[in-house]
mmCIF file of C-alpha atoms in Angstrom:
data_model
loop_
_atom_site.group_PDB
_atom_site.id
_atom_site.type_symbol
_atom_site.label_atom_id
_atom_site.label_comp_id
_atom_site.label_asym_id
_atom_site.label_seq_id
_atom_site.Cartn_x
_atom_site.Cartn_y
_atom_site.Cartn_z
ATOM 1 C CA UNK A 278 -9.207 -35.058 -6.352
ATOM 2 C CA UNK A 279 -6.755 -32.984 -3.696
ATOM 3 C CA UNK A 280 -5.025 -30.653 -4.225
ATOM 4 C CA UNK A 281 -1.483 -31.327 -5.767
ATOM 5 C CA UNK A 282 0.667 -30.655 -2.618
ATOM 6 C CA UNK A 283 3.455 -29.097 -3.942
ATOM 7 C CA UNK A 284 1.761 -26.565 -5.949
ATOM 8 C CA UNK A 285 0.874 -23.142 -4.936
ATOM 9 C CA UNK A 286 -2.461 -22.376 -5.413
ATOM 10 C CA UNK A 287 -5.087 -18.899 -6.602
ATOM 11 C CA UNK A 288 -8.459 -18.648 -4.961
ATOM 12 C CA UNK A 289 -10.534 -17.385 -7.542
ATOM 13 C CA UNK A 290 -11.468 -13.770 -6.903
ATOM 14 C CA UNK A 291 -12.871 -10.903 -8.538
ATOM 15 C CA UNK A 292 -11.219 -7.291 -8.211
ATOM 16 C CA UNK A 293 -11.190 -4.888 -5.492
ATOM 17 C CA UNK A 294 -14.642 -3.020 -5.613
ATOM 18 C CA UNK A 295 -14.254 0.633 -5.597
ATOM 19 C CA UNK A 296 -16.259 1.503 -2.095
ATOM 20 C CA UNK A 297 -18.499 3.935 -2.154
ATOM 21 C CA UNK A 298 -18.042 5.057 1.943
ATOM 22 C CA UNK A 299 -20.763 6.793 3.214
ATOM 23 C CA UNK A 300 -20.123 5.593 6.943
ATOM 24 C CA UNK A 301 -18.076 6.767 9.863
ATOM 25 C CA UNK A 302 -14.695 6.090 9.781
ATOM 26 C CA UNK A 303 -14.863 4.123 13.205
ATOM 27 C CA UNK A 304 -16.407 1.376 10.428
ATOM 28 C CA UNK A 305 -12.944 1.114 7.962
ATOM 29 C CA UNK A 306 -12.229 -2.427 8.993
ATOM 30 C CA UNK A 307 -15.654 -3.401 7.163
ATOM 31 C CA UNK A 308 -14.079 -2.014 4.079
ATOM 32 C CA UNK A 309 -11.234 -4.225 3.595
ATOM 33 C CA UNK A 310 -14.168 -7.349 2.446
ATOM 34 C CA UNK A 311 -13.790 -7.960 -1.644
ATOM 35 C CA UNK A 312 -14.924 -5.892 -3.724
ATOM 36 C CA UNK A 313 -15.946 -5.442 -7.741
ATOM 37 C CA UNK A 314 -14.161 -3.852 -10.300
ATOM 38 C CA UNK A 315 -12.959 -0.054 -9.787
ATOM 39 C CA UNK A 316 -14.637 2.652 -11.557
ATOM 40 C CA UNK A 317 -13.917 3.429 -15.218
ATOM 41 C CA UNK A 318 -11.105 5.682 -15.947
ATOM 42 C CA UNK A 319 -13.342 8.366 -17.768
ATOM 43 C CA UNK A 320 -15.862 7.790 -15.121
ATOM 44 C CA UNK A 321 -16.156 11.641 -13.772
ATOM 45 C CA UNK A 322 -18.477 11.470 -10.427
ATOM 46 C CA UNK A 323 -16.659 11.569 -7.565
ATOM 47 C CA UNK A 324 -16.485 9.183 -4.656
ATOM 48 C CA UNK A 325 -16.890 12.055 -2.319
ATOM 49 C CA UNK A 326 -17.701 15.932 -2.925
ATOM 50 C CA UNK A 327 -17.588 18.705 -0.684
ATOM 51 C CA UNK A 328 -19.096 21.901 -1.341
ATOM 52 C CA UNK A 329 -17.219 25.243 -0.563
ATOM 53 C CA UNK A 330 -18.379 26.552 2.829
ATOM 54 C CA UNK A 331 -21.495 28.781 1.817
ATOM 55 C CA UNK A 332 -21.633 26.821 -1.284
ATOM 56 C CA UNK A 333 -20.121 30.047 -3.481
ATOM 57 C CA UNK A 334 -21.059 29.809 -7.206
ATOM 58 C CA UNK A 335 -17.812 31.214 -7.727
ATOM 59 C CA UNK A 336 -15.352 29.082 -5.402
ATOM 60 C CA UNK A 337 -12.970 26.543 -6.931
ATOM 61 C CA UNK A 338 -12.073 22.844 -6.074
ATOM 62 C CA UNK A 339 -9.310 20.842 -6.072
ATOM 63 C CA UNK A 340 -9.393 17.565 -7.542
ATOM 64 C CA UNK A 341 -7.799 14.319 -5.761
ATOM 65 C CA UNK A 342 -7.470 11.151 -7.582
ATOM 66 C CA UNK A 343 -6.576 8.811 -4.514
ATOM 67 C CA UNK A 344 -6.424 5.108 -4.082
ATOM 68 C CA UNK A 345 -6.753 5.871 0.274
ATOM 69 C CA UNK A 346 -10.381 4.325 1.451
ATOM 70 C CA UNK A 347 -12.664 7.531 0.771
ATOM 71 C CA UNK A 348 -13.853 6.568 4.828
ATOM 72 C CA UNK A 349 -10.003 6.921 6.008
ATOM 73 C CA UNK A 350 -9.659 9.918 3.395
ATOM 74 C CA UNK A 351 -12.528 11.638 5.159
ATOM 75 C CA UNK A 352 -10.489 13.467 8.022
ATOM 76 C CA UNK A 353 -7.851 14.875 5.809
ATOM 77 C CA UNK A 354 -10.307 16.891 3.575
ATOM 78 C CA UNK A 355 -12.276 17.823 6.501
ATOM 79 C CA UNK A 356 -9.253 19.514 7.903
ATOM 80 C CA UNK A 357 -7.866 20.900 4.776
ATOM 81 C CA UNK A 358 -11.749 22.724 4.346
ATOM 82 C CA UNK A 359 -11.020 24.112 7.698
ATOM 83 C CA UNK A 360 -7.917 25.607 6.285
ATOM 84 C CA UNK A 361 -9.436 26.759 3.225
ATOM 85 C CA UNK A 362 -13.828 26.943 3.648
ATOM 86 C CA UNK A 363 -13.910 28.663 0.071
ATOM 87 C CA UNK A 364 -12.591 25.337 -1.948
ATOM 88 C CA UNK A 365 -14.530 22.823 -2.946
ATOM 89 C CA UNK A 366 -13.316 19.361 -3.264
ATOM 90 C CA UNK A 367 -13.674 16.421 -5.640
ATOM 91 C CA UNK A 368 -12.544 12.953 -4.499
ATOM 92 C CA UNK A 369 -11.880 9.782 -6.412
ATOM 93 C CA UNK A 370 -11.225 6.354 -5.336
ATOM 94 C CA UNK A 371 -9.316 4.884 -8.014
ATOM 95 C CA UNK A 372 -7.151 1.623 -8.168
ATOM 96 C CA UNK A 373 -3.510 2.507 -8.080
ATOM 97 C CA UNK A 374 -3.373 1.233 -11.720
ATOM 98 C CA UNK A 375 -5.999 3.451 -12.818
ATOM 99 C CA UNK A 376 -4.650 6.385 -11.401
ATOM 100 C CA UNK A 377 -1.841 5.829 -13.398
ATOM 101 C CA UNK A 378 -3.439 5.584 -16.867
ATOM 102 C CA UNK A 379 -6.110 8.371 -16.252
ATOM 103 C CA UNK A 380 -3.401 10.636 -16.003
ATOM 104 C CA UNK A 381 -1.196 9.683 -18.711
ATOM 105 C CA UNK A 382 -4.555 9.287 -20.625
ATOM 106 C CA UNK A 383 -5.877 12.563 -19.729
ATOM 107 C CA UNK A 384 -2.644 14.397 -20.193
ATOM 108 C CA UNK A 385 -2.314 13.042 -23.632
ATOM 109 C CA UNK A 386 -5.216 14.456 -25.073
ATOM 110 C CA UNK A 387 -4.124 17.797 -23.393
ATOM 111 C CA UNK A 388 -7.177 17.573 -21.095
ATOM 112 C CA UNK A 389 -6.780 18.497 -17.154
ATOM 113 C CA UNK A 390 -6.464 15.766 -15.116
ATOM 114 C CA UNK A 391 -6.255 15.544 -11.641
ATOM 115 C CA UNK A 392 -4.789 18.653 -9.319
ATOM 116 C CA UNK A 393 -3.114 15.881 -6.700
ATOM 117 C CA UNK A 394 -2.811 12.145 -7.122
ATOM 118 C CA UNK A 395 -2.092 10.116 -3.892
ATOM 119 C CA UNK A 396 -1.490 6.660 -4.393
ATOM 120 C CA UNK A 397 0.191 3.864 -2.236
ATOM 121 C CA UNK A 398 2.254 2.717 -5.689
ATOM 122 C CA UNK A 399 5.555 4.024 -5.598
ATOM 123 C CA UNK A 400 7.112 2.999 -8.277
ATOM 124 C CA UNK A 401 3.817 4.098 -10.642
ATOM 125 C CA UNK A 402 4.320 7.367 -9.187
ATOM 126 C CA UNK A 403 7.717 8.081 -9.813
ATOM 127 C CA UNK A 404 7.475 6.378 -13.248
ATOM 128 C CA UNK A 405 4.397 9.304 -13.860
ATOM 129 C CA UNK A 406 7.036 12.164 -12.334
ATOM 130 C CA UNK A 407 10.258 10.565 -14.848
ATOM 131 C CA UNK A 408 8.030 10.451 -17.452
ATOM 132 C CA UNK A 409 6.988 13.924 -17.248
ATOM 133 C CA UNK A 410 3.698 13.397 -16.319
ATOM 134 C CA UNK A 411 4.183 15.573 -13.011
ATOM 135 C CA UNK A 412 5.556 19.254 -12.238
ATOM 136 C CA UNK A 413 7.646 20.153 -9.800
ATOM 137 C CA UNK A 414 6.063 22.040 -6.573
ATOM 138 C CA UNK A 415 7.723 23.949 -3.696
ATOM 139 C CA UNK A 416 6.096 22.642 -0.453
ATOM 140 C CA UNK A 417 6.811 24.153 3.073
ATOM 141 C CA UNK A 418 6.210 21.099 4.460
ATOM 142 C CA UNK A 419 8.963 18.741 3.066
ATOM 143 C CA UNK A 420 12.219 20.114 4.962
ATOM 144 C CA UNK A 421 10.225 18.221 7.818
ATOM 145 C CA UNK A 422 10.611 14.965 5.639
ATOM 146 C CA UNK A 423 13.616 12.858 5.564
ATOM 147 C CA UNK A 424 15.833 12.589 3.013
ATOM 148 C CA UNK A 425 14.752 9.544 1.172
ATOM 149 C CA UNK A 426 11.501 10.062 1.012
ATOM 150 C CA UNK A 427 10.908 13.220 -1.624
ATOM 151 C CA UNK A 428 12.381 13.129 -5.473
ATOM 152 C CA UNK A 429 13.308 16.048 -7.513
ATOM 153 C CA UNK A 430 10.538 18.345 -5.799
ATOM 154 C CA UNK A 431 7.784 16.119 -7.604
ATOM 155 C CA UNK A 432 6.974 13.209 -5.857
ATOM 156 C CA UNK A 433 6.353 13.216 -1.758
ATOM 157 C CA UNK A 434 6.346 10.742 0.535
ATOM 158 C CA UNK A 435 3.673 11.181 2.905
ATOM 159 C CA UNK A 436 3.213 7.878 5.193
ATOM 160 C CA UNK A 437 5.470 5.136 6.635
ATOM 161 C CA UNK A 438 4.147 1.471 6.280
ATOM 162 C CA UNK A 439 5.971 -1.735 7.284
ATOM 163 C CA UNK A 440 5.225 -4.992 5.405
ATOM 164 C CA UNK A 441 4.798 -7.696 8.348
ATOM 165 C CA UNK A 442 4.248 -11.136 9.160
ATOM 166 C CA UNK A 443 0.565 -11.938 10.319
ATOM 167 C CA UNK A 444 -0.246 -15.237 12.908
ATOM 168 C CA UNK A 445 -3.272 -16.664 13.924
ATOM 169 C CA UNK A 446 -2.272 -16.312 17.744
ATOM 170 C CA UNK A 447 -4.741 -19.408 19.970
ATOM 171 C CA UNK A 448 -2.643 -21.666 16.851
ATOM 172 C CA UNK A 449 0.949 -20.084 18.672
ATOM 173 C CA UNK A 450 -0.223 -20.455 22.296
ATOM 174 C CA UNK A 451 2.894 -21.717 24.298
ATOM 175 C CA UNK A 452 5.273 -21.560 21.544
ATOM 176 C CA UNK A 453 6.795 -18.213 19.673
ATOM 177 C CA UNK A 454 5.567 -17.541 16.171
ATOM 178 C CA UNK A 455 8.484 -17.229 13.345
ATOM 179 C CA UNK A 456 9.989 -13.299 13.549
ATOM 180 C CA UNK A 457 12.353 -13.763 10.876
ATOM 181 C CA UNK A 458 12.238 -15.373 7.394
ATOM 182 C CA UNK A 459 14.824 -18.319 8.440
ATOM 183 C CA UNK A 460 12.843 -18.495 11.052
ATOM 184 C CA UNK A 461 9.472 -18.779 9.115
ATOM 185 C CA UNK A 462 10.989 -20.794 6.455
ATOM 186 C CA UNK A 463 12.453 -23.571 8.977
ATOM 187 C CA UNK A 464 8.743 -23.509 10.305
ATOM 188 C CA UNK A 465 7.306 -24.239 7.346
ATOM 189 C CA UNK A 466 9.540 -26.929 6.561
ATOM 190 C CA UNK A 467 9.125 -28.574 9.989
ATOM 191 C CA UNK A 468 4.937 -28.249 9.939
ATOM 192 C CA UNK A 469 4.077 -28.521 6.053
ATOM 193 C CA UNK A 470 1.355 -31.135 6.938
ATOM 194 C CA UNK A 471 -0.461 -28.929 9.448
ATOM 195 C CA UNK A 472 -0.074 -25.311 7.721
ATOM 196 C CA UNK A 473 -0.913 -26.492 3.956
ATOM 197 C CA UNK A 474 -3.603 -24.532 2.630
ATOM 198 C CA UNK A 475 -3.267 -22.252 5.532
ATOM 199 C CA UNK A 476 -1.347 -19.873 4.622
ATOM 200 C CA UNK A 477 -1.028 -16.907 2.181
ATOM 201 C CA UNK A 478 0.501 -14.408 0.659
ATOM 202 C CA UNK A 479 0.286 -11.097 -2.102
ATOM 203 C CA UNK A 480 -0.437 -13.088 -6.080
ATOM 204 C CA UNK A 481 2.463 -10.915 -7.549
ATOM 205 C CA UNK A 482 0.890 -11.040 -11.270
ATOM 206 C CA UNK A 483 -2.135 -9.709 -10.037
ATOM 207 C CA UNK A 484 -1.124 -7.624 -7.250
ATOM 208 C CA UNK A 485 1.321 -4.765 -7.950
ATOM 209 C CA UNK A 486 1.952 -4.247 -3.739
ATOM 210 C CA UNK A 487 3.054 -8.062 -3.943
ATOM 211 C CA UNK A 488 5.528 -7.243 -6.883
ATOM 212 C CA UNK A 489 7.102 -4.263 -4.944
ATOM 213 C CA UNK A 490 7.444 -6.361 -1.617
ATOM 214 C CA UNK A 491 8.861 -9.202 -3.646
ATOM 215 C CA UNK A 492 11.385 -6.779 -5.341
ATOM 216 C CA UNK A 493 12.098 -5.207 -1.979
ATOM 217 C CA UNK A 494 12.823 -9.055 -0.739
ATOM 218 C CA UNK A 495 15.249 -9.880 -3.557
ATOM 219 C CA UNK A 496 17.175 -6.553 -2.620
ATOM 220 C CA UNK A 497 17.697 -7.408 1.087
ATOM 221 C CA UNK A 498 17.567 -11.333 1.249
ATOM 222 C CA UNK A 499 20.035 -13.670 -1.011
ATOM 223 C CA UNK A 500 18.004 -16.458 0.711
ATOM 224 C CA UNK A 501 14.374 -15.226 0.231
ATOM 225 C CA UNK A 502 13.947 -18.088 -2.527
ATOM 226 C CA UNK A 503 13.794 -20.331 -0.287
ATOM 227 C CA UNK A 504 11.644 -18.729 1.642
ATOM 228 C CA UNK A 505 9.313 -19.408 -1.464
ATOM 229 C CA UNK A 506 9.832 -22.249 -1.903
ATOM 230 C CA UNK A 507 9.029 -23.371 1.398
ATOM 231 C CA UNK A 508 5.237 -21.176 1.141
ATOM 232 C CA UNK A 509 5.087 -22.999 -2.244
ATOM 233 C CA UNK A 510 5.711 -26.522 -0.638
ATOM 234 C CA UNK A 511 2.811 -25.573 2.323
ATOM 235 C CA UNK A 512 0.284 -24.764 -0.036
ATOM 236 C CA UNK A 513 0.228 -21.072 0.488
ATOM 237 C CA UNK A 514 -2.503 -19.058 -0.916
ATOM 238 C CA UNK A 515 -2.197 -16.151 -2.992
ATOM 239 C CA UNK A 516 -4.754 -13.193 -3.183
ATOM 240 C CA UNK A 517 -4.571 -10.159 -4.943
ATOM 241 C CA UNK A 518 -5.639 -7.771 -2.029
ATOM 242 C CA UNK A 519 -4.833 -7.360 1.781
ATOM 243 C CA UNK A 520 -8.297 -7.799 3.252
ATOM 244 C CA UNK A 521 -8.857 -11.508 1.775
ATOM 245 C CA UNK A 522 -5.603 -12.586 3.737
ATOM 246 C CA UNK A 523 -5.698 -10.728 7.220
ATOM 247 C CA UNK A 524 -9.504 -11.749 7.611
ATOM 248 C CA UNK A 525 -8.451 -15.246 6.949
ATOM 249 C CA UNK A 526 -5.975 -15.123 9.778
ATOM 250 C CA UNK A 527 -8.153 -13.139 11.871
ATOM 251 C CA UNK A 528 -10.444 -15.759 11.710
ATOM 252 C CA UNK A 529 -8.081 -19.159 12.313
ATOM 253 C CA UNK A 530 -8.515 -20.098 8.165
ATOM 254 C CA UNK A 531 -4.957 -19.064 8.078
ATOM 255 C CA UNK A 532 -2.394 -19.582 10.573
ATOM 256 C CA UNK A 533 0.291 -17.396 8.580
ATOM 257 C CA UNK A 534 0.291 -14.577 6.201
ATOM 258 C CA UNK A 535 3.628 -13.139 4.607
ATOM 259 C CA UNK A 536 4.354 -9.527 3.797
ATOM 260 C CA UNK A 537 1.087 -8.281 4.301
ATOM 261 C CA UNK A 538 0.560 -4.387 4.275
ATOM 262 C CA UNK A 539 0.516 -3.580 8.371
ATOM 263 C CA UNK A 540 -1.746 -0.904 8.327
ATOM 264 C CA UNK A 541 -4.703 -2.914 6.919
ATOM 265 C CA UNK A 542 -3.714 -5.489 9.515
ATOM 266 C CA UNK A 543 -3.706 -3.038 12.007
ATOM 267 C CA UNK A 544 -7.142 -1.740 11.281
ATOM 268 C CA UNK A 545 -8.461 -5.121 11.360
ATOM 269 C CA UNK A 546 -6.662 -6.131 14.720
ATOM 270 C CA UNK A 547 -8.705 -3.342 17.025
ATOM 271 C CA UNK A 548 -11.402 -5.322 16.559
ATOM 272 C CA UNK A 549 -9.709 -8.910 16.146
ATOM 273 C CA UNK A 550 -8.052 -9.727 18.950
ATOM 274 C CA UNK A 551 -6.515 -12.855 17.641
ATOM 275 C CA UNK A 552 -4.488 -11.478 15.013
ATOM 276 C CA UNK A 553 -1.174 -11.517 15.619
ATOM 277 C CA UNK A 554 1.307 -9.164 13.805
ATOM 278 C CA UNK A 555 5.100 -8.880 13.470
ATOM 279 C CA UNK A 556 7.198 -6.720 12.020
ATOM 280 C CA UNK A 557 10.269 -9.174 10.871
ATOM 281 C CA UNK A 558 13.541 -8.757 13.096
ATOM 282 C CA UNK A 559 16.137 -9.705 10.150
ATOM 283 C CA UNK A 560 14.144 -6.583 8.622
ATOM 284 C CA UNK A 561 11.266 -4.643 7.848
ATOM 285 C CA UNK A 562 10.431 -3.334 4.234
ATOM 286 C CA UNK A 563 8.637 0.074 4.884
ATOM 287 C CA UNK A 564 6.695 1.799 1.898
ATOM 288 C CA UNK A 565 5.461 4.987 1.550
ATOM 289 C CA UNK A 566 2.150 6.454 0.139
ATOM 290 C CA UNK A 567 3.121 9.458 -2.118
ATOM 291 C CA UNK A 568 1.863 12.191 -3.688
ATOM 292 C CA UNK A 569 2.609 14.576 -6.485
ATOM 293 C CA UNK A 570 0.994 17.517 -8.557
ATOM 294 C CA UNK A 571 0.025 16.059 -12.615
ATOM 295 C CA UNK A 572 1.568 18.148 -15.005
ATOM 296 C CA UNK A 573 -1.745 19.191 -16.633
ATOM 297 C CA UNK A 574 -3.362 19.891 -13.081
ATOM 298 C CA UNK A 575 -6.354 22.127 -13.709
ATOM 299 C CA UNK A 576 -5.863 24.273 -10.065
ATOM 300 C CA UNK A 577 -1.897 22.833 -9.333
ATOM 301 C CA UNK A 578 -1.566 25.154 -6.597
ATOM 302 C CA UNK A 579 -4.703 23.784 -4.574
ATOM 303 C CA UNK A 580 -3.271 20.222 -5.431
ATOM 304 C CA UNK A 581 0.221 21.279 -3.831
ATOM 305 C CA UNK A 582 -2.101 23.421 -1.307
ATOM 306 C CA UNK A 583 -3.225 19.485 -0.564
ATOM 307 C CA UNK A 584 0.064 17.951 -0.553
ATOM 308 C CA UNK A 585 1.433 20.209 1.952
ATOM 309 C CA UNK A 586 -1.602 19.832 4.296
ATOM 310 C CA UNK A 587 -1.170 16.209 4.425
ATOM 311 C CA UNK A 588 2.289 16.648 5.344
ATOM 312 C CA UNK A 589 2.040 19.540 8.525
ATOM 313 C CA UNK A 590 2.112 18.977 11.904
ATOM 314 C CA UNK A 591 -1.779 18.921 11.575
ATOM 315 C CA UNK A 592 -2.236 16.590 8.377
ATOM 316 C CA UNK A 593 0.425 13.857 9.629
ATOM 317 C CA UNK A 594 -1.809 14.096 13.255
ATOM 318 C CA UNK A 595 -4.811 13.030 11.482
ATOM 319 C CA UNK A 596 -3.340 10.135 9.701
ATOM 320 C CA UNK A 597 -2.109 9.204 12.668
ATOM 321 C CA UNK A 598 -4.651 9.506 15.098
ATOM 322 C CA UNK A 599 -8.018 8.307 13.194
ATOM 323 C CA UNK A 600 -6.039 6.791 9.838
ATOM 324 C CA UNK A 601 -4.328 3.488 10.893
ATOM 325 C CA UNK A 602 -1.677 4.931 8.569
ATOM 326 C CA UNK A 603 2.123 5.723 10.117
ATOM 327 C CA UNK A 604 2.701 9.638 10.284
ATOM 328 C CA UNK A 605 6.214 10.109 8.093
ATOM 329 C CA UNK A 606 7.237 13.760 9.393
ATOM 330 C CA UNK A 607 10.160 13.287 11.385
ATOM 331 C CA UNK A 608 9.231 15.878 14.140
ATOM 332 C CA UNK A 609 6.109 14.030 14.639
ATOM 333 C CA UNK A 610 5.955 11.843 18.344
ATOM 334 C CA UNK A 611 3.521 9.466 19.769
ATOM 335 C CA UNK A 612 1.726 6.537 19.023
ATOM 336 C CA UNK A 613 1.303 5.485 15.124
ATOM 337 C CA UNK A 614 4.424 7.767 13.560
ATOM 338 C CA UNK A 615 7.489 7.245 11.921
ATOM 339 C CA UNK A 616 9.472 8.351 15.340
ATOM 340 C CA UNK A 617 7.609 5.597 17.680
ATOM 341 C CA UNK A 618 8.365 2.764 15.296
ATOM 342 C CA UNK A 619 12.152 3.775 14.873
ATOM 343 C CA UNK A 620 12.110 4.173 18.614
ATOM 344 C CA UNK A 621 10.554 0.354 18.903
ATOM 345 C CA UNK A 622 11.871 -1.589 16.010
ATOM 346 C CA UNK A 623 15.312 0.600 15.364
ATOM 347 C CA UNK A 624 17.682 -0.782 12.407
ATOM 348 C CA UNK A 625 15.270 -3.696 11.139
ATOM 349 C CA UNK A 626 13.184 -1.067 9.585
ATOM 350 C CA UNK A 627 13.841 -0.365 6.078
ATOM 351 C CA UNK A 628 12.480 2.240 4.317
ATOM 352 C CA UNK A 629 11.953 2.291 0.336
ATOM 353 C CA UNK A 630 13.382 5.629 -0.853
ATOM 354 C CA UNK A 631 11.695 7.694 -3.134
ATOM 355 C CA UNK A 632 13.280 7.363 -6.554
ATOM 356 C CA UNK A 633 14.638 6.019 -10.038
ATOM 357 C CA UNK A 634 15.076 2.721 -8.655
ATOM 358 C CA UNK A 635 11.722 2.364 -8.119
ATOM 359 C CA UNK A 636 11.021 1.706 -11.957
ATOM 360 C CA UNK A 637 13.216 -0.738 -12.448
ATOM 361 C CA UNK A 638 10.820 -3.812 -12.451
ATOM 362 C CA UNK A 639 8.292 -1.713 -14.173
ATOM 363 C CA UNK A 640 10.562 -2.854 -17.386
ATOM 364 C CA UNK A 641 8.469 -5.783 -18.593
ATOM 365 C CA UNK A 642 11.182 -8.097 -19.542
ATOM 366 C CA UNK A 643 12.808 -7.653 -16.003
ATOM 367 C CA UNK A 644 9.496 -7.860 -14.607
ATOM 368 C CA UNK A 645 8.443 -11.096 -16.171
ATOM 369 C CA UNK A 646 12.125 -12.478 -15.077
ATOM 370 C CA UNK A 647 11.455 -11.325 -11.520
ATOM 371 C CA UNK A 648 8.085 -13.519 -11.788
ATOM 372 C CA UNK A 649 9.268 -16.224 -13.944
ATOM 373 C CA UNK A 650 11.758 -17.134 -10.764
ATOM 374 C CA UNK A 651 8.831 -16.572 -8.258
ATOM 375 C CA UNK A 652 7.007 -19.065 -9.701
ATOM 376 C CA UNK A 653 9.375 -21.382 -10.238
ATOM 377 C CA UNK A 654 10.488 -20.947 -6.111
ATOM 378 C CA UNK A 655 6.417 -21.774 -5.549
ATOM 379 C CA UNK A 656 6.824 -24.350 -8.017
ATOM 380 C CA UNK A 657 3.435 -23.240 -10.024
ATOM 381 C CA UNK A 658 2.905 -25.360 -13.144
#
């Protein structure tokens, strides 16, 4: 039996495996495949360790609970031990979610926790820093930030992201791929036949990036339900991670993907040279990864120490330079920063600020709305 055609549909999938890197980071593309279930939140060995310089009995070590690739983390803490050779460091690879609960988890047993968390979940950040979960730190760094992008001296942007259209690009040769969402809606409407089952997006139940994209959508886009309801009608596919959908475009399975996090795309397309990617011209949601100090840090002036590296002149280089991730300082130039893409893309780009708003589909009952109408636009039964 097909398919039903007019019913959206969830390849099944097991969770993101927490990677245990041990490769160069010329290799992060590989580490976008799927992957198992992330380590358990009391689990207390490290994805990486480094050693004080000299190894001194005596040295301390800051503590990072991070969901960033512990391959693509692997230049930052190199360059902060350059700063400071007598600190050790201690480096886990958590799911965003987990970071999250650790925290609260560890915090409420009065235990220490992490000295930094750095997570690419917004909103579960500032929901940890309005909670009271973080403390307020004075960095030197963030006058170089803009304004939206630090809240109430706890939580600190620290890279800019766009959300963007991918394309399989031999399936667009001679004609323009869709650089709107009228755009890709009308296309989807005209070539249902052709794309269905070829196209995918973020599963928003599963995949809290998906949620905050689809939030961010709502904001901007009176129209974006139809939108949905046009992936819905073509079959789209919906994953719970990034890597499952830009390999499948990558590779000509898909011919579309839809608010797909650019920086994993743009990893993958240095080596895949028929991935096409857009950043939408109506506009251009832009998230931040963030970082803040946990209340009951056990060093929280080596965690700020760590916060404040990633956001100098030197930090924001290596992100982006070897990272694939955006540089956010505003004094920053060149290729991969915050001041190139404004330069490109101007106006369409719209960056998430760093706030209360955040939280607001956090609530359950608003969340569940916010879903409830998602699924009825992709007509799931």
């Amino acid at each position: 039996m097909t398919e039903p055609r007019r019913h959206a549909s969830r390849p099944s999938q097991t969770r993101p495996l927490r990677l245990v890197l041990t490769f160069l980071l010329a290799a992060f593309v590989l580490a976008a495949g799927p992957a198992a279930p992330a380590r358990a939140a009391g689990d207390d060995t490290p994805t990486r360790q480094l050693p004080p310089a000299g190894d001194q009995q005596s040295a301390r070590s800051v503590t990072i609970y991070s969901s960033l690739d512990a391959a693509l983390a692997q230049p930052l803490l190199t360059g902060f031990q350059r700063l400071y050779p007598g600190v050790g460091l201690r480096y886990f690879e958590l799911q965003t979610q987990d970071i999250h609960t650790r925290i609260i988890e560890e915090t409420d047993r009065d235990a220490p926790t992490a000295d930094l968390a750095f997570s690419s979940a917004m909103d579960l950040q500032v929901k940890l820093a309005n909670d009271g979960y973080a403390q307020a730190v004075t960095l030197r760094e963030a006058a170089s930030l803009p304004y939206w992008a630090h809240w109430r001296d706890t939580v600190y942007g620290v890279t800019f992201e766009p959300a963007v259209i991918l394309y399989h690009k031999p399936a667009f040769a001679g004609h323009e791929p869709p650089r709107t969402r009228a755009a890709l809606t009308r296309y989807l409407k005209a070539n249902e036949a052709n794309l269905y089952g070829r196209v995918g997006t973020y599963d928003v139940e599963r995949a809290g990036l998906g949620l905050f994209f689809l939030a961010r959508d709502r904001e901007h886009n009176k129209e974006i339900w139809e939108l949905f309801g046009a992936l819905g009608a073509a079959g789209v596919k919906l994953y719970s991670n990034s890597s499952a959908i830009v390999e499948r475009v990558a590779d000509g399975r898909f011919l579309l993907g839809y608010n797909i996090l650019g920086s994993y795309a743009a990893a993958w397309a240095r080596s895949a040279p028929d991935l096409g990617i857009i950043l939408p011209e109506d506009y251009t949601v832009v998230m931040s990864r963030t970082g803040l100090v946990p209340r009951n840090a056990a060093a929280p002036d080596l965690g700020a120490a760590f916060l404040d590296f990633m956001l100098s002149r030197e930090g924001q280089q290596i992100l982006a330079e070897t990272g694939s991730l955006a540089a956010l300082r505003q004094d920053l130039d060149g290729p991969n920063t915050a001041s190139s893409l404004r330069a490109e893309f101007g106006g369409r780009l719209r960056p998430v600020p760093v706030g209360p708003a955040l939280v607001v589909y956090l609530d359950q009952v608003k969340r569940q709305r916010l879903i409830d109408r998602w699924n009825r636009a992709l007509r799931i039964q």
